[in-house]
PDB file of C-alpha atoms in Angstrom:
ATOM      1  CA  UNK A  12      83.605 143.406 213.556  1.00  0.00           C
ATOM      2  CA  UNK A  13      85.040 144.575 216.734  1.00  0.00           C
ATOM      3  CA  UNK A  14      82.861 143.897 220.100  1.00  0.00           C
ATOM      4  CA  UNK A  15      83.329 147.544 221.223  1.00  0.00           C
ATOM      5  CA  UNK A  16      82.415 150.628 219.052  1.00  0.00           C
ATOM      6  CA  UNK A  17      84.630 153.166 218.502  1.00  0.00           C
ATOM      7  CA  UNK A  18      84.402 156.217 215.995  1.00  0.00           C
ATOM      8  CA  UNK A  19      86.879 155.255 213.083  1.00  0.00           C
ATOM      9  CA  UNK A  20      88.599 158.638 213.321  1.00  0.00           C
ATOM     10  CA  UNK A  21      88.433 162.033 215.398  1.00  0.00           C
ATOM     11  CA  UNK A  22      90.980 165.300 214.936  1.00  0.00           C
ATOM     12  CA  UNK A  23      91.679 168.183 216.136  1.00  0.00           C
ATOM     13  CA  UNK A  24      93.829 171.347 216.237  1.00  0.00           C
ATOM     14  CA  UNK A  25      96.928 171.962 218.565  1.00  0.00           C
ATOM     15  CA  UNK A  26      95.959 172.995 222.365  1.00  0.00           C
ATOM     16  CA  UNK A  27      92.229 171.936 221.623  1.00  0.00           C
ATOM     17  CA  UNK A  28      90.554 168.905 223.381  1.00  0.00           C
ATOM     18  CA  UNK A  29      89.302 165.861 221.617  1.00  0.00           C
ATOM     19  CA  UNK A  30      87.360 163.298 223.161  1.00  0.00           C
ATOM     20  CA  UNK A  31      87.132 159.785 221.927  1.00  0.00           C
ATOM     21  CA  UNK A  32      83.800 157.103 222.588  1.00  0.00           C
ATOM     22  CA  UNK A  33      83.759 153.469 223.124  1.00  0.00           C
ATOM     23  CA  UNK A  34      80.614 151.744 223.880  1.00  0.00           C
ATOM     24  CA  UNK A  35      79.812 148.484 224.409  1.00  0.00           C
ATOM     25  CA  UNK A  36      77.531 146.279 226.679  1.00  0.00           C
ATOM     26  CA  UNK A  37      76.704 144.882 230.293  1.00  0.00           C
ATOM     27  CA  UNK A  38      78.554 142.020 229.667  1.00  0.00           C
ATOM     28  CA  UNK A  39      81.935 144.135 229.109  1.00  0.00           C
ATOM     29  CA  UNK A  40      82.008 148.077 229.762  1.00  0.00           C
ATOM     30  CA  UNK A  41      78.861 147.852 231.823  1.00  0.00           C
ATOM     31  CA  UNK A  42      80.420 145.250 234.057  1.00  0.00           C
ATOM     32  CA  UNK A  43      83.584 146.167 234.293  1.00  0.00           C
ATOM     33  CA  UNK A  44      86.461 148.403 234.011  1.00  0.00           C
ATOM     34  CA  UNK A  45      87.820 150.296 230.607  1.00  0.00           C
ATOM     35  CA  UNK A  46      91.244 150.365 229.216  1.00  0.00           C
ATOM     36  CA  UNK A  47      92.667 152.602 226.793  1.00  0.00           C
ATOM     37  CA  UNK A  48      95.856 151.876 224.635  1.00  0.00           C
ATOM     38  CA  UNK A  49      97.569 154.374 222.424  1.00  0.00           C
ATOM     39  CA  UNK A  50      99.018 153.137 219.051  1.00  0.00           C
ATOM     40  CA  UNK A  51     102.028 155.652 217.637  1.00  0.00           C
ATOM     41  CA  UNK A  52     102.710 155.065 213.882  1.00  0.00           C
ATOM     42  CA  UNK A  53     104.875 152.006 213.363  1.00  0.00           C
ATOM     43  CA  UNK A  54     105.300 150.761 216.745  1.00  0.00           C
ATOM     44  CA  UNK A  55     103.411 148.183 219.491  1.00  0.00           C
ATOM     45  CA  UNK A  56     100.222 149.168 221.298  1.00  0.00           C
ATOM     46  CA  UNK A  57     100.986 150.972 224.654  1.00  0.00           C
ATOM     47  CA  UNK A  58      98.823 151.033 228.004  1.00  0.00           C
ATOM     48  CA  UNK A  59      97.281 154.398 228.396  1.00  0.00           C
ATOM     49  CA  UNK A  60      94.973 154.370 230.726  1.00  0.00           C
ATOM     50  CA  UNK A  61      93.862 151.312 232.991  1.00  0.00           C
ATOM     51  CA  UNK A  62      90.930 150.968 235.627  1.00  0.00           C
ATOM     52  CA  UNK A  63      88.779 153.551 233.398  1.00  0.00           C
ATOM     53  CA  UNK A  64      90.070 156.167 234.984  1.00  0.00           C
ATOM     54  CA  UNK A  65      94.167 155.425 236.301  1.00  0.00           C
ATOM     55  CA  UNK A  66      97.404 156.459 234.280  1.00  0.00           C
ATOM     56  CA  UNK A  67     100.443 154.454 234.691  1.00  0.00           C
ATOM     57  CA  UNK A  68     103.867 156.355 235.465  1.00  0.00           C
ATOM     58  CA  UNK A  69     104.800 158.716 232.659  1.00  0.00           C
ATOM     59  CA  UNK A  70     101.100 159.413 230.852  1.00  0.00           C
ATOM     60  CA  UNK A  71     101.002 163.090 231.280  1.00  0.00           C
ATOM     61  CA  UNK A  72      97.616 164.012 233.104  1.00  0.00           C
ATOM     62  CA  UNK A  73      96.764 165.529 229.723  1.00  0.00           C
ATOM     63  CA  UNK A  74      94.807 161.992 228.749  1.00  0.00           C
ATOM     64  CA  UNK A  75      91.900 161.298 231.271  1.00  0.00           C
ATOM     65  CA  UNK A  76      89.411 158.502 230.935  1.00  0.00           C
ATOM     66  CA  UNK A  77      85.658 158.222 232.359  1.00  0.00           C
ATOM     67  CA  UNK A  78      83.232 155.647 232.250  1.00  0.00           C
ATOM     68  CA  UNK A  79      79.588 155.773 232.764  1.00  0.00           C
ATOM     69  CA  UNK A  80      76.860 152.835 232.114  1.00  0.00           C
ATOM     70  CA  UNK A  81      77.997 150.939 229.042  1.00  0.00           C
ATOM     71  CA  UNK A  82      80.292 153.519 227.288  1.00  0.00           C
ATOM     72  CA  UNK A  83      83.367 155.411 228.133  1.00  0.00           C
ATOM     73  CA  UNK A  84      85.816 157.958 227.092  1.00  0.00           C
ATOM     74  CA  UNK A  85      89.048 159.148 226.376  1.00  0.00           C
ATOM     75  CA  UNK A  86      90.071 162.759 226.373  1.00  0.00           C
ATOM     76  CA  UNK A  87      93.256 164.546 225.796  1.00  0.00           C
ATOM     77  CA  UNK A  88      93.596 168.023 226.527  1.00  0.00           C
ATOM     78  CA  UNK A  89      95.720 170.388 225.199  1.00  0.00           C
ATOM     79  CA  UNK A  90      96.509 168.439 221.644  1.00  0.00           C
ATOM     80  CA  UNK A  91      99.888 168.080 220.416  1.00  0.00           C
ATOM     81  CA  UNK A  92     101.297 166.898 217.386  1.00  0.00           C
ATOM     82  CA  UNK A  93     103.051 163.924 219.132  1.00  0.00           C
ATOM     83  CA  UNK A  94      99.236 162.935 220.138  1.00  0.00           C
ATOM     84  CA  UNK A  95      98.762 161.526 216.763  1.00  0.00           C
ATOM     85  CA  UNK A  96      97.800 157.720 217.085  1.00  0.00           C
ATOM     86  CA  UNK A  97      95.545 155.093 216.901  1.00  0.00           C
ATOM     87  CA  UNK A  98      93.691 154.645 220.077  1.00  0.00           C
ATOM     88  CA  UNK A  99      91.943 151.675 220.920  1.00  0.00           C
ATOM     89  CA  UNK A 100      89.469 150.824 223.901  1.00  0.00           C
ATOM     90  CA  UNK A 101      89.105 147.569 225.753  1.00  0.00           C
ATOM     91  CA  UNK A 102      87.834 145.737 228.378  1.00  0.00           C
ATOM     92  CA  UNK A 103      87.198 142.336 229.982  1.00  0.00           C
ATOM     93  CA  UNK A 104      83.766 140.308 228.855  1.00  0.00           C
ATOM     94  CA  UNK A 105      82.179 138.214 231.142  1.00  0.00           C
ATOM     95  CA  UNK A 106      80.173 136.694 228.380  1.00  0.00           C
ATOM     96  CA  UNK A 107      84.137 135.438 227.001  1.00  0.00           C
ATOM     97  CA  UNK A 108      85.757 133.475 229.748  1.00  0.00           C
ATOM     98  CA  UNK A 109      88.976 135.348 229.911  1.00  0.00           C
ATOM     99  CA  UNK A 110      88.438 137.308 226.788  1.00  0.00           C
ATOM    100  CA  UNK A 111      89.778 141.152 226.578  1.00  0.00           C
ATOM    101  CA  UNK A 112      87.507 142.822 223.721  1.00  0.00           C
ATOM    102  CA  UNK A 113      88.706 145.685 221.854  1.00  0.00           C
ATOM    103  CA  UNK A 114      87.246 148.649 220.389  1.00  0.00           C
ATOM    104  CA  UNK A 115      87.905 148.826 216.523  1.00  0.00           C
ATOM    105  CA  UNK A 116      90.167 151.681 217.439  1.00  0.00           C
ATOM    106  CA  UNK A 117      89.800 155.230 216.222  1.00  0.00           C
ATOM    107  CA  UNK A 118      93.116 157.062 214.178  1.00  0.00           C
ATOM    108  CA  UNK A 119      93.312 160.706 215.859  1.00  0.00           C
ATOM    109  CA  UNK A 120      94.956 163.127 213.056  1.00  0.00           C
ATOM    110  CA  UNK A 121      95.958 166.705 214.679  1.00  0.00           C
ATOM    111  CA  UNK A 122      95.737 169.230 212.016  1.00  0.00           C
TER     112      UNK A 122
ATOM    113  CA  UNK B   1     112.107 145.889 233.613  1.00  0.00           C
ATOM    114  CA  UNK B   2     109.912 144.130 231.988  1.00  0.00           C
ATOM    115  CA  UNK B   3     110.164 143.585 228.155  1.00  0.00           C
ATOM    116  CA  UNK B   4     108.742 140.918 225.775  1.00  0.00           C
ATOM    117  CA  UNK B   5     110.469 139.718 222.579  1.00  0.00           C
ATOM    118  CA  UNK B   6     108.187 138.008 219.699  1.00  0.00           C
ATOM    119  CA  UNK B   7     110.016 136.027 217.342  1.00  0.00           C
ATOM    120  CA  UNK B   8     109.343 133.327 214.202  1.00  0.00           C
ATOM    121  CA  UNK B   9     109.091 133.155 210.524  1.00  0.00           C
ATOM    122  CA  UNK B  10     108.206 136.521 208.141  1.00  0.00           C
ATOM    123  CA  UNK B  11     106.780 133.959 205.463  1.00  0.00           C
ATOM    124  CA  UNK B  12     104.725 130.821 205.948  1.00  0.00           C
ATOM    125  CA  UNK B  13     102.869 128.762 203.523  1.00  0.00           C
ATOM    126  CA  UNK B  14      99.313 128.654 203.423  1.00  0.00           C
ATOM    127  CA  UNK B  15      97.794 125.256 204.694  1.00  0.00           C
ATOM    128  CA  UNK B  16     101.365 125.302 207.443  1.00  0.00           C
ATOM    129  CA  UNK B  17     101.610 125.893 210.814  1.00  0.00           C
ATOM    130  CA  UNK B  18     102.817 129.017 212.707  1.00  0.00           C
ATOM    131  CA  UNK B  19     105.181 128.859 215.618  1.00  0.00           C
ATOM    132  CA  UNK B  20     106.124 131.961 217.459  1.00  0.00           C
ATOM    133  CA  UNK B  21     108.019 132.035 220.841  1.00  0.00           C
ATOM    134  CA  UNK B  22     107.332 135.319 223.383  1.00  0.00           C
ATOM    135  CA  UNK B  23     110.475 135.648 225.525  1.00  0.00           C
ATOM    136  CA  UNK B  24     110.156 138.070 227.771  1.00  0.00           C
ATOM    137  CA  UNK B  25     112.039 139.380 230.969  1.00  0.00           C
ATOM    138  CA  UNK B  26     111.522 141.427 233.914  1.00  0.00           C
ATOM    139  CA  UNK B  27     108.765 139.099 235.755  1.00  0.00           C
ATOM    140  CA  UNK B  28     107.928 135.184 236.649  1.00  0.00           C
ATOM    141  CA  UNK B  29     105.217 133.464 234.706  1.00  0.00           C
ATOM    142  CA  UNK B  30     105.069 131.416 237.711  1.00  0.00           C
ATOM    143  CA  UNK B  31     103.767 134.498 240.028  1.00  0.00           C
ATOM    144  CA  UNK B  32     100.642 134.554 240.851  1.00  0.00           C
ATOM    145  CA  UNK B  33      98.425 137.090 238.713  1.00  0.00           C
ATOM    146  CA  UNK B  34     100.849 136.636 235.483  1.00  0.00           C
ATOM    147  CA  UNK B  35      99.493 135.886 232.343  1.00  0.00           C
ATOM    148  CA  UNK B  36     101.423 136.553 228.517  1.00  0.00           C
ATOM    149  CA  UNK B  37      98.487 136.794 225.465  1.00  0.00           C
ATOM    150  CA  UNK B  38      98.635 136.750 221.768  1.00  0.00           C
ATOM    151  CA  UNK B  39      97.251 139.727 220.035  1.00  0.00           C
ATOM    152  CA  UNK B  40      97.615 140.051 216.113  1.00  0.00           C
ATOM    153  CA  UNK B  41      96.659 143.203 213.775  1.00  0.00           C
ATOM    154  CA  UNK B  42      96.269 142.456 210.097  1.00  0.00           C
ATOM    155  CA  UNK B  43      97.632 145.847 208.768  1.00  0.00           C
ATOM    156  CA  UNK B  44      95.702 148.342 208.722  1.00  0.00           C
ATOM    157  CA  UNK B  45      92.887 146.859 210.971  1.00  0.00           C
ATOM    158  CA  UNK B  46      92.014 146.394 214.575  1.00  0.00           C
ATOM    159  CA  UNK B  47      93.760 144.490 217.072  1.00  0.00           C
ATOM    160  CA  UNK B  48      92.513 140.693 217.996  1.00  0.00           C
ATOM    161  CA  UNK B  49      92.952 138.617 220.932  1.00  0.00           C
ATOM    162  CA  UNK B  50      94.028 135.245 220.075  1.00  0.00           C
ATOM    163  CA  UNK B  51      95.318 133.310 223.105  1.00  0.00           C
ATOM    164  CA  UNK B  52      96.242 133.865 226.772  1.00  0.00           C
ATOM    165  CA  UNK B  53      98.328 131.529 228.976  1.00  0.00           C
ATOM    166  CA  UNK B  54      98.060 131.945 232.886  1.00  0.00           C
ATOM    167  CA  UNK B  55     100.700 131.241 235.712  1.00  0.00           C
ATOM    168  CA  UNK B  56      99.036 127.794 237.050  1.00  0.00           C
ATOM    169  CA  UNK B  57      99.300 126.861 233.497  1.00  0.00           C
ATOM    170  CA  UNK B  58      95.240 127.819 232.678  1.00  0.00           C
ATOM    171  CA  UNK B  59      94.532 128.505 228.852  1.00  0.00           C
ATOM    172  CA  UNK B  60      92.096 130.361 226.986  1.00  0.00           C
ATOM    173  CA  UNK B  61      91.474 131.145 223.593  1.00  0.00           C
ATOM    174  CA  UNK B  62      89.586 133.386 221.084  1.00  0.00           C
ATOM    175  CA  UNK B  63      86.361 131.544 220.615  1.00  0.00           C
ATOM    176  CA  UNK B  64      86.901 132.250 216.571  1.00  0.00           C
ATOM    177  CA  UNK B  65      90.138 130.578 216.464  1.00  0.00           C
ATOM    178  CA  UNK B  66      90.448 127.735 219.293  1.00  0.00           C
ATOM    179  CA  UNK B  67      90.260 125.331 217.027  1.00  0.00           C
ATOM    180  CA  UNK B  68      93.976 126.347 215.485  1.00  0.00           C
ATOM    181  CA  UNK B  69      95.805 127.862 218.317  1.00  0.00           C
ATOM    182  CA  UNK B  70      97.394 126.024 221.242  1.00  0.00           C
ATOM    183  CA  UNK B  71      99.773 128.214 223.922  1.00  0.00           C
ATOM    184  CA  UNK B  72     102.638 126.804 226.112  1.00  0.00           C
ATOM    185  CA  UNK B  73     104.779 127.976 228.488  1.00  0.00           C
ATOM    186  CA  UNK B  74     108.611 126.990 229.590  1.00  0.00           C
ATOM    187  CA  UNK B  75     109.052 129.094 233.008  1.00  0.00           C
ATOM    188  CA  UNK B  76     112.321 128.628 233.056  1.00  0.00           C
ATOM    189  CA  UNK B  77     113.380 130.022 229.818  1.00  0.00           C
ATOM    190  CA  UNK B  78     110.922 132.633 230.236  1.00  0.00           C
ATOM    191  CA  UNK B  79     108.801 131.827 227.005  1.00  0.00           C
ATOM    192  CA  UNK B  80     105.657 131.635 225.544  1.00  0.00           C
ATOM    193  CA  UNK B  81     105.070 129.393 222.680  1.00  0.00           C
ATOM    194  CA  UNK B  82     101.703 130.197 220.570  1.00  0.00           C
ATOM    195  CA  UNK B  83     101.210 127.399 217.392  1.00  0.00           C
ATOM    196  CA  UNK B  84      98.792 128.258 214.919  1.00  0.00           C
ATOM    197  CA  UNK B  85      97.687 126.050 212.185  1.00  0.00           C
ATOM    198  CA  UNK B  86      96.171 125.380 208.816  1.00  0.00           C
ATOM    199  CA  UNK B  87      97.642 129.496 207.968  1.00  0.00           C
ATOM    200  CA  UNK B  88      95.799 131.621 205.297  1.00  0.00           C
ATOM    201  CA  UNK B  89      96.638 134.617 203.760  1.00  0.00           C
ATOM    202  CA  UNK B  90      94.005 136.563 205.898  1.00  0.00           C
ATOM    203  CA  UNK B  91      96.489 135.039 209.077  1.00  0.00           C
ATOM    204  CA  UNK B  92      98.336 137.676 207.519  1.00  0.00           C
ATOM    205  CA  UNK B  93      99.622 140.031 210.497  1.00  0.00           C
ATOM    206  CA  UNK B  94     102.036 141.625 213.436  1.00  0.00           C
ATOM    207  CA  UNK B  95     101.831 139.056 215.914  1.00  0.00           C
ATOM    208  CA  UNK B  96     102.427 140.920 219.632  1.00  0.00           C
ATOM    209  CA  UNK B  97     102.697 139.102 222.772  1.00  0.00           C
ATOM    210  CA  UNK B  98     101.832 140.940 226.119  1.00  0.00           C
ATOM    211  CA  UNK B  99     101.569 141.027 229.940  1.00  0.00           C
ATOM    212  CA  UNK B 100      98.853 140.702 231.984  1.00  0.00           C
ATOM    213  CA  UNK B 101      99.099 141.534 235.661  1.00  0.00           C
ATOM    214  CA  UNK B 102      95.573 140.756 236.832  1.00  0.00           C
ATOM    215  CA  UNK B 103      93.153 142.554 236.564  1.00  0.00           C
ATOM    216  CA  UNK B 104      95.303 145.086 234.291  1.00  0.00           C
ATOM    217  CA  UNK B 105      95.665 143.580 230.376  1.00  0.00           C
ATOM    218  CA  UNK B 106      98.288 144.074 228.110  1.00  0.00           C
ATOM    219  CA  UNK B 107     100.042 146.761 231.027  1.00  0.00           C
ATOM    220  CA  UNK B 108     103.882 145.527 228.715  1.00  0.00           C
ATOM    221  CA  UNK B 109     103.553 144.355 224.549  1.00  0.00           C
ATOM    222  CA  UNK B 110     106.824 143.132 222.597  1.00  0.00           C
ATOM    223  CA  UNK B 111     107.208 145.365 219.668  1.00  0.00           C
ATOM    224  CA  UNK B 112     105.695 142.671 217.060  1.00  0.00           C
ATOM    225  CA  UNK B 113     106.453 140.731 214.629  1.00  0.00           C
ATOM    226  CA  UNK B 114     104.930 140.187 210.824  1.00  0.00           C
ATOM    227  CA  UNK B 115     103.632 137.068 209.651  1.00  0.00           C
ATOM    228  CA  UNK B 116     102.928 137.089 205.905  1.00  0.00           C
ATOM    229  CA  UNK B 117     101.209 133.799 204.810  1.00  0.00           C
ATOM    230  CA  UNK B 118     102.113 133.385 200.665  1.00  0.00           C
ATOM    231  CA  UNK B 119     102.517 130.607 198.927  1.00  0.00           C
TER     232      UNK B 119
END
């Protein structure tokens, strides 16, 4: 059981936006920031989105992230086949000494 | 740039231990800020933090598992050493290591390696 909720799965059509949930508690989202890793089929977890709300060089500004009280988002805009992946949530736990928690990661299918 | 290389046995035993080495390249696990985890994903599930060594040598580990995991680093050969013992077949999983450049987590992963514990 994974200390950050996620829905299991969420689709979507091409050039529609999809939004993805993560909650959690004061200990971890409330307290501090949300990251977001995508997952493509077969390959190693990448960083997505860090400081709830920051892409790194080369995530088109189609995938945004927000945060507010204990749960945040992920959206992507403008869906594209390439989009479909695993995305998982996570965040630092103060309750966990050095502990990153995940979400239990939701599998985004574009129709 | 940076990359991170997992490597160790496909097949263990159940009841031995688990030895994988992270060697990575692109940054100094003796900066300050650096830190290289373990993360697993039994297929098909979620990922799992198991282990995460710092660059003044502090440890930490997944509350679940510290009994069985112990983490070491060898700065200058740029590894990470994560030993995991007593295996079961539910320690069946791609093993990733990955960065940490405080306060971001995980910002580079190796590409993962599967452990499948059979006898």
């Amino acid at each position: 059981q994974s200390v950050l909720t996620q829905p299991p799965s969420a689709s979507g059509t091409p050039g529609q936006r999809v939004t993805i949930s993560c909650s959690g508690s004061s200990s971890n989202i409330g307290s501090n920031y949300v990251y977001w890793y995508q997952q493509l089929p077969g390959t190693a977890p990448k960083l997505l989105i860090y400081r709830n709300n920051q892409r790194p060089s080369g995530v088109p500004d189609r995938f945004s992230g927000s945060k507010s009280g204990t749960s945040a988002s992920l959206a992507i805009s403008g869906l594209r086949s390439e989009d479909e992946a695993d995305y998982y949530c996570a965040a630092w736990d103060d309750s966990l000494s050095a502990h990153v928690v995940f979400g239990g990661g939701t599998k985004l299918t574009v129709l | 740039q940076v990359t991170l290389r997992e490597s160790g046995p496909a097949l263990v035993k159940p009841t031995q231990t688990l030895t994988l080495t992270c060697t990575f390249s692109g940054f100094s696990l003796s900066t300050s800020g650096m830190c290289v985890s373990w993360i697993r994903q039994p297929p098909g599930k979620a990922l799992e933090w198991l282990a995460r060594i710092d660059w003044d040598d502090d440890k930490y580990y997944s509350t679940s598992l510290k009994t069985r995991l112990t983490i070491s680093k060898d700065t200058s050969k740029n590894q990470v050493v994560l030993t995991m013992t007593n295996m079961d077949p539910v320690d069946t999983a791609t093993y990733y290591c990955a960065r940490t450049q405080n306060p971001v987590p995980f910002d580079y992963w190796g590409q993962g390696t599967l452990v499948t514990v059979s006898s």
